[in-house]
Amino acid sequence: MTGTRHPTAAQLAAADPETLLPASLALERHGRVAILRLSREAKRNALDDATVLGLERFFSAPPAWAHAVVLDAAGNHFSAGLDLSELTERDTLEGLEHSLMWHRAFARIEQGRLPVVAVLRGAVVGGGLELASATHVRVAEPSAFYALPEGQHGLFVGGGASVRVPRLIGVHRMADMMLTGRVVDAQEGQAIGLSHYLVGAGEGLKKAVELAERIAKNAPVTNFAVLQALPRIAEANPSQGYLLEALMASVASGSDEAKTRMAAFLEGRAGKVGGATDTPDAGRAGGAAS
Amino acid sequence: MTGTRHPTAAQLAAADPETLLPASLALERHGRVAILRLSREAKRNALDDATVLGLERFFSAPPAWAHAVVLDAAGNHFSAGLDLSELTERDTLEGLEHSLMWHRAFARIEQGRLPVVAVLRGAVVGGGLELASATHVRVAEPSAFYALPEGQHGLFVGGGASVRVPRLIGVHRMADMMLTGRVVDAQEGQAIGLSHYLVGAGEGLKKAVELAERIAKNAPVTNFAVLQALPRIAEANPSQGYLLEALMASVASGSDEAKTRMAAFLEGRAGKVGGATDTPDAGRAGGAAS
């Protein structure tokens, strides 16, 4: 497969998604959850053009049966980043275009139709961290480590890290990582916000699939609101933000899905939020306390 | 009391604040600190229209004697959120107006005259978290737990959470809470910034009153600057922000209050900032070490 062919949207929608995937991406169906796996283990899942363009194609027209995605990686490393062997062949303008291509691909993930849960282990480095930060929920195993070695190579990030990573951990922490080459371990990454969940060794995929299955049960309007509206509201000036929130809330609560779910809730057929566990149905055991 | 009567500003200022409060809000005076208590324990302090409008009236014209407020809650839960039994009766436009009403009420808290310290225990859920995030300082007990179950109900937040909560914990953590229904416990809530203080069981009110008493001793210009200027400066573009800061600092340091306080400090009659404890008078015990 070549990395530069651009199928039309109609072709994409009609095609079997698997036929559009490069060899470096494997797709597995798990009910309504699509497990997409970086599969270039010998290269620690380094991101070459074919892989990045494959991600763009997949998230531009994900399979209709999928309601959530788990982004996993083969082997012991999520991704060691940009495939440096491709880098040396580019002149300045080609480098600029390459960066914009990554931005386009990762924007398809971040602003796509499907919530994406990433499983992080081993190297989440450079472009690997850029890819991880474009997903919506990150589950880390204890082997995960994070770094932005671009600084040590005389480079700068080019896959969106300077926009997305400061929103996760603050500009000041990203500056430290780039200036000093600091490697952040899984524990520290969890504390500062690079991951949302820290689980035991080998438990990342199971946890991610559980979360994705829970997400797949949400009303589509809620997942739309969280992926499309929430980030824009949070970035808006507050007076515009409040109006956007009110409009989004009004659209959601006016949906048939919301009315059905609320009726079920009020009739006691759905759980209340409880404090004892992290499952949304925890309140059930305690009965209708309110 | 009806939730829809809107007294004029003059009526509000002239009236005894207690007569304007709904049954679901109780007021207690503690020196210069007003303790306002959500008092709908049987409903886990669910926020109905009367309560939200009562909060708006109170914070629009708080009692003149009050220099700080503690927002407490009766029973084992701060607030389980929106009173859902009211929700199903609204059409889309009414839902939009309801959301804007909450925004107005909570803006009176956040941008009002009085610093507000909230005491969080048990459920701080949905609208309860939206209310808590509009206060200025949050003290949590170990029983506190936080969630945004709107996602599970096919809804979206409508009381300002999509504007305020990302500023506390980042968009990405709020997205996780809404997508997965995650319940955040008191310890995690403290780590990620939902609370400022985590105290022992039953100690929240005492700590909050201590903090409010300390706040009440500040020069009014300082409390004004922190409530009105600081958030706007932090949101401004830096070149406007620095000018706003300089203007605010100049207004504060030019005040008679600041001159009196600085003279006392320079004469050694006021405490220095100490590193050993979190009390502002800690420097005293150590003498004039610096």
JSON list of C-alpha atoms in Angstrom, two decimals, chain A residues 115 137-138 168 191-193 196-197 211 214-215 218-219 221-223 225-226 230-231 233-234 236 238 241-242 245-250 252-254 258 261-262 265-266 272-275 277-278 280 290, chain B residues 42-44 84-85 87-88 92 96 99-100 103 110 125 130 145 147 149-164 166-167 171-176 178-183 188 235:
[
{"chain": "A", "resi": 115, "resn": "PRO", "atom": "CA", "xyz": [-14.28, 8.29, 21.77]},
{"chain": "A", "resi": 137, "resn": "VAL", "atom": "CA", "xyz": [-8.95, 8.59, 27.79]},
{"chain": "A", "resi": 138, "resn": "ARG", "atom": "CA", "xyz": [-5.52, 7.15, 28.61]},
{"chain": "A", "resi": 168, "resn": "LEU", "atom": "CA", "xyz": [-2.73, 18.17, 30.02]},
{"chain": "A", "resi": 191, "resn": "ALA", "atom": "CA", "xyz": [-0.05, 12.31, 39.07]},
{"chain": "A", "resi": 192, "resn": "ILE", "atom": "CA", "xyz": [0.42, 15.14, 36.57]},
{"chain": "A", "resi": 193, "resn": "GLY", "atom": "CA", "xyz": [-2.31, 14.09, 34.16]},
{"chain": "A", "resi": 196, "resn": "HIS", "atom": "CA", "xyz": [-6.30, 8.99, 33.58]},
{"chain": "A", "resi": 197, "resn": "TYR", "atom": "CA", "xyz": [-5.93, 5.45, 34.94]},
{"chain": "A", "resi": 211, "resn": "LEU", "atom": "CA", "xyz": [-14.11, 1.72, 29.71]},
{"chain": "A", "resi": 214, "resn": "ARG", "atom": "CA", "xyz": [-19.16, 1.74, 29.10]},
{"chain": "A", "resi": 215, "resn": "ILE", "atom": "CA", "xyz": [-18.64, 4.70, 26.74]},
{"chain": "A", "resi": 218, "resn": "ASN", "atom": "CA", "xyz": [-23.79, 6.43, 26.31]},
{"chain": "A", "resi": 219, "resn": "ALA", "atom": "CA", "xyz": [-26.37, 8.29, 24.27]},
{"chain": "A", "resi": 221, "resn": "VAL", "atom": "CA", "xyz": [-25.61, 13.00, 21.80]},
{"chain": "A", "resi": 222, "resn": "THR", "atom": "CA", "xyz": [-23.60, 12.83, 25.03]},
{"chain": "A", "resi": 223, "resn": "ASN", "atom": "CA", "xyz": [-20.51, 11.47, 23.32]},
{"chain": "A", "resi": 225, "resn": "ALA", "atom": "CA", "xyz": [-21.20, 16.82, 23.31]},
{"chain": "A", "resi": 226, "resn": "VAL", "atom": "CA", "xyz": [-18.11, 15.63, 25.18]},
{"chain": "A", "resi": 230, "resn": "LEU", "atom": "CA", "xyz": [-16.80, 20.44, 25.69]},
{"chain": "A", "resi": 231, "resn": "PRO", "atom": "CA", "xyz": [-13.29, 21.30, 24.40]},
{"chain": "A", "resi": 233, "resn": "ILE", "atom": "CA", "xyz": [-16.63, 25.55, 25.44]},
{"chain": "A", "resi": 234, "resn": "ALA", "atom": "CA", "xyz": [-13.63, 25.22, 27.73]},
{"chain": "A", "resi": 236, "resn": "ALA", "atom": "CA", "xyz": [-14.21, 29.92, 24.65]},
{"chain": "A", "resi": 238, "resn": "PRO", "atom": "CA", "xyz": [-16.70, 32.35, 29.54]},
{"chain": "A", "resi": 241, "resn": "GLY", "atom": "CA", "xyz": [-18.92, 29.33, 26.84]},
{"chain": "A", "resi": 242, "resn": "TYR", "atom": "CA", "xyz": [-21.98, 29.53, 29.08]},
{"chain": "A", "resi": 245, "resn": "GLU", "atom": "CA", "xyz": [-23.18, 25.02, 27.26]},
{"chain": "A", "resi": 246, "resn": "ALA", "atom": "CA", "xyz": [-26.83, 26.01, 27.64]},
{"chain": "A", "resi": 247, "resn": "LEU", "atom": "CA", "xyz": [-27.51, 25.31, 23.96]},
{"chain": "A", "resi": 248, "resn": "MET", "atom": "CA", "xyz": [-25.72, 21.95, 24.07]},
{"chain": "A", "resi": 249, "resn": "ALA", "atom": "CA", "xyz": [-27.54, 20.96, 27.29]},
{"chain": "A", "resi": 250, "resn": "SER", "atom": "CA", "xyz": [-30.85, 21.97, 25.77]},
{"chain": "A", "resi": 252, "resn": "ALA", "atom": "CA", "xyz": [-29.21, 16.90, 24.68]},
{"chain": "A", "resi": 253, "resn": "SER", "atom": "CA", "xyz": [-32.08, 17.04, 27.16]},
{"chain": "A", "resi": 254, "resn": "GLY", "atom": "CA", "xyz": [-34.59, 17.53, 24.31]},
{"chain": "A", "resi": 258, "resn": "ALA", "atom": "CA", "xyz": [-32.50, 11.55, 27.11]},
{"chain": "A", "resi": 261, "resn": "ARG", "atom": "CA", "xyz": [-33.21, 7.43, 29.98]},
{"chain": "A", "resi": 262, "resn": "MET", "atom": "CA", "xyz": [-34.56, 9.99, 32.46]},
{"chain": "A", "resi": 265, "resn": "PHE", "atom": "CA", "xyz": [-34.00, 6.73, 36.05]},
{"chain": "A", "resi": 266, "resn": "LEU", "atom": "CA", "xyz": [-36.99, 8.32, 37.76]},
{"chain": "A", "resi": 272, "resn": "LYS", "atom": "CA", "xyz": [-27.75, 6.40, 41.28]},
{"chain": "A", "resi": 273, "resn": "VAL", "atom": "CA", "xyz": [-24.20, 7.58, 41.67]},
{"chain": "A", "resi": 274, "resn": "GLY", "atom": "CA", "xyz": [-22.57, 6.09, 44.73]},
{"chain": "A", "resi": 275, "resn": "GLY", "atom": "CA", "xyz": [-19.34, 6.84, 46.56]},
{"chain": "A", "resi": 277, "resn": "THR", "atom": "CA", "xyz": [-16.86, 2.30, 43.91]},
{"chain": "A", "resi": 278, "resn": "ASP", "atom": "CA", "xyz": [-16.13, 3.89, 40.56]},
{"chain": "A", "resi": 280, "resn": "PRO", "atom": "CA", "xyz": [-21.90, 4.42, 37.74]},
{"chain": "A", "resi": 290, "resn": "SER", "atom": "CA", "xyz": [-33.22, 10.04, 47.72]},
{"chain": "B", "resi": 42, "resn": "ALA", "atom": "CA", "xyz": [-34.11, 14.19, 52.61]},
{"chain": "B", "resi": 43, "resn": "LYS", "atom": "CA", "xyz": [-33.37, 14.94, 48.93]},
{"chain": "B", "resi": 44, "resn": "ARG", "atom": "CA", "xyz": [-29.57, 14.81, 49.42]},
{"chain": "B", "resi": 84, "resn": "LEU", "atom": "CA", "xyz": [-34.41, 15.53, 38.25]},
{"chain": "B", "resi": 85, "resn": "SER", "atom": "CA", "xyz": [-38.10, 15.42, 38.98]},
{"chain": "B", "resi": 87, "resn": "LEU", "atom": "CA", "xyz": [-36.37, 18.15, 34.47]},
{"chain": "B", "resi": 88, "resn": "THR", "atom": "CA", "xyz": [-38.89, 16.06, 32.58]},
{"chain": "B", "resi": 92, "resn": "THR", "atom": "CA", "xyz": [-36.21, 22.61, 24.87]},
{"chain": "B", "resi": 96, "resn": "LEU", "atom": "CA", "xyz": [-32.25, 26.58, 27.75]},
{"chain": "B", "resi": 99, "resn": "SER", "atom": "CA", "xyz": [-29.56, 26.55, 32.22]},
{"chain": "B", "resi": 100, "resn": "LEU", "atom": "CA", "xyz": [-29.10, 30.32, 31.86]},
{"chain": "B", "resi": 103, "resn": "HIS", "atom": "CA", "xyz": [-25.46, 30.39, 35.14]},
{"chain": "B", "resi": 110, "resn": "GLU", "atom": "CA", "xyz": [-18.31, 33.38, 41.77]},
{"chain": "B", "resi": 125, "resn": "VAL", "atom": "CA", "xyz": [-22.48, 15.27, 41.99]},
{"chain": "B", "resi": 130, "resn": "GLU", "atom": "CA", "xyz": [-21.29, 22.81, 39.37]},
{"chain": "B", "resi": 145, "resn": "PHE", "atom": "CA", "xyz": [-17.11, 12.03, 46.02]},
{"chain": "B", "resi": 147, "resn": "ALA", "atom": "CA", "xyz": [-19.20, 12.68, 39.48]},
{"chain": "B", "resi": 149, "resn": "PRO", "atom": "CA", "xyz": [-23.62, 11.43, 35.70]},
{"chain": "B", "resi": 150, "resn": "GLU", "atom": "CA", "xyz": [-25.23, 13.64, 33.04]},
{"chain": "B", "resi": 151, "resn": "GLY", "atom": "CA", "xyz": [-23.43, 11.50, 30.45]},
{"chain": "B", "resi": 152, "resn": "GLN", "atom": "CA", "xyz": [-25.13, 8.32, 31.65]},
{"chain": "B", "resi": 153, "resn": "HIS", "atom": "CA", "xyz": [-28.51, 10.07, 31.48]},
{"chain": "B", "resi": 154, "resn": "GLY", "atom": "CA", "xyz": [-28.09, 11.17, 27.85]},
{"chain": "B", "resi": 155, "resn": "LEU", "atom": "CA", "xyz": [-27.72, 14.77, 28.99]},
{"chain": "B", "resi": 156, "resn": "PHE", "atom": "CA", "xyz": [-25.01, 17.43, 29.08]},
{"chain": "B", "resi": 157, "resn": "VAL", "atom": "CA", "xyz": [-24.03, 19.66, 31.99]},
{"chain": "B", "resi": 158, "resn": "GLY", "atom": "CA", "xyz": [-25.95, 22.93, 32.13]},
{"chain": "B", "resi": 159, "resn": "GLY", "atom": "CA", "xyz": [-24.90, 24.73, 35.31]},
{"chain": "B", "resi": 160, "resn": "GLY", "atom": "CA", "xyz": [-21.52, 25.97, 34.17]},
{"chain": "B", "resi": 161, "resn": "ALA", "atom": "CA", "xyz": [-19.46, 22.78, 34.63]},
{"chain": "B", "resi": 162, "resn": "SER", "atom": "CA", "xyz": [-18.12, 22.80, 31.07]},
{"chain": "B", "resi": 163, "resn": "VAL", "atom": "CA", "xyz": [-16.68, 26.28, 31.69]},
{"chain": "B", "resi": 164, "resn": "ARG", "atom": "CA", "xyz": [-15.52, 25.92, 35.32]},
{"chain": "B", "resi": 166, "resn": "PRO", "atom": "CA", "xyz": [-11.93, 22.19, 32.96]},
{"chain": "B", "resi": 167, "resn": "ARG", "atom": "CA", "xyz": [-10.26, 25.18, 34.62]},
{"chain": "B", "resi": 171, "resn": "VAL", "atom": "CA", "xyz": [-10.81, 19.24, 29.87]},
{"chain": "B", "resi": 172, "resn": "HIS", "atom": "CA", "xyz": [-9.40, 15.73, 29.51]},
{"chain": "B", "resi": 173, "resn": "ARG", "atom": "CA", "xyz": [-10.27, 14.66, 33.07]},
{"chain": "B", "resi": 174, "resn": "MET", "atom": "CA", "xyz": [-13.77, 16.12, 32.78]},
{"chain": "B", "resi": 175, "resn": "ALA", "atom": "CA", "xyz": [-14.20, 14.27, 29.46]},
{"chain": "B", "resi": 176, "resn": "ASP", "atom": "CA", "xyz": [-13.24, 11.00, 31.21]},
{"chain": "B", "resi": 178, "resn": "MET", "atom": "CA", "xyz": [-18.56, 12.34, 31.52]},
{"chain": "B", "resi": 179, "resn": "LEU", "atom": "CA", "xyz": [-17.71, 9.56, 29.06]},
{"chain": "B", "resi": 180, "resn": "THR", "atom": "CA", "xyz": [-17.16, 6.78, 31.60]},
{"chain": "B", "resi": 181, "resn": "GLY", "atom": "CA", "xyz": [-19.27, 7.92, 34.57]},
{"chain": "B", "resi": 182, "resn": "ARG", "atom": "CA", "xyz": [-16.15, 7.81, 36.71]},
{"chain": "B", "resi": 183, "resn": "VAL", "atom": "CA", "xyz": [-16.65, 8.60, 40.40]},
{"chain": "B", "resi": 188, "resn": "GLU", "atom": "CA", "xyz": [-8.17, 11.79, 44.10]},
{"chain": "B", "resi": 235, "resn": "GLU", "atom": "CA", "xyz": [-8.04, 34.78, 31.08]}
]
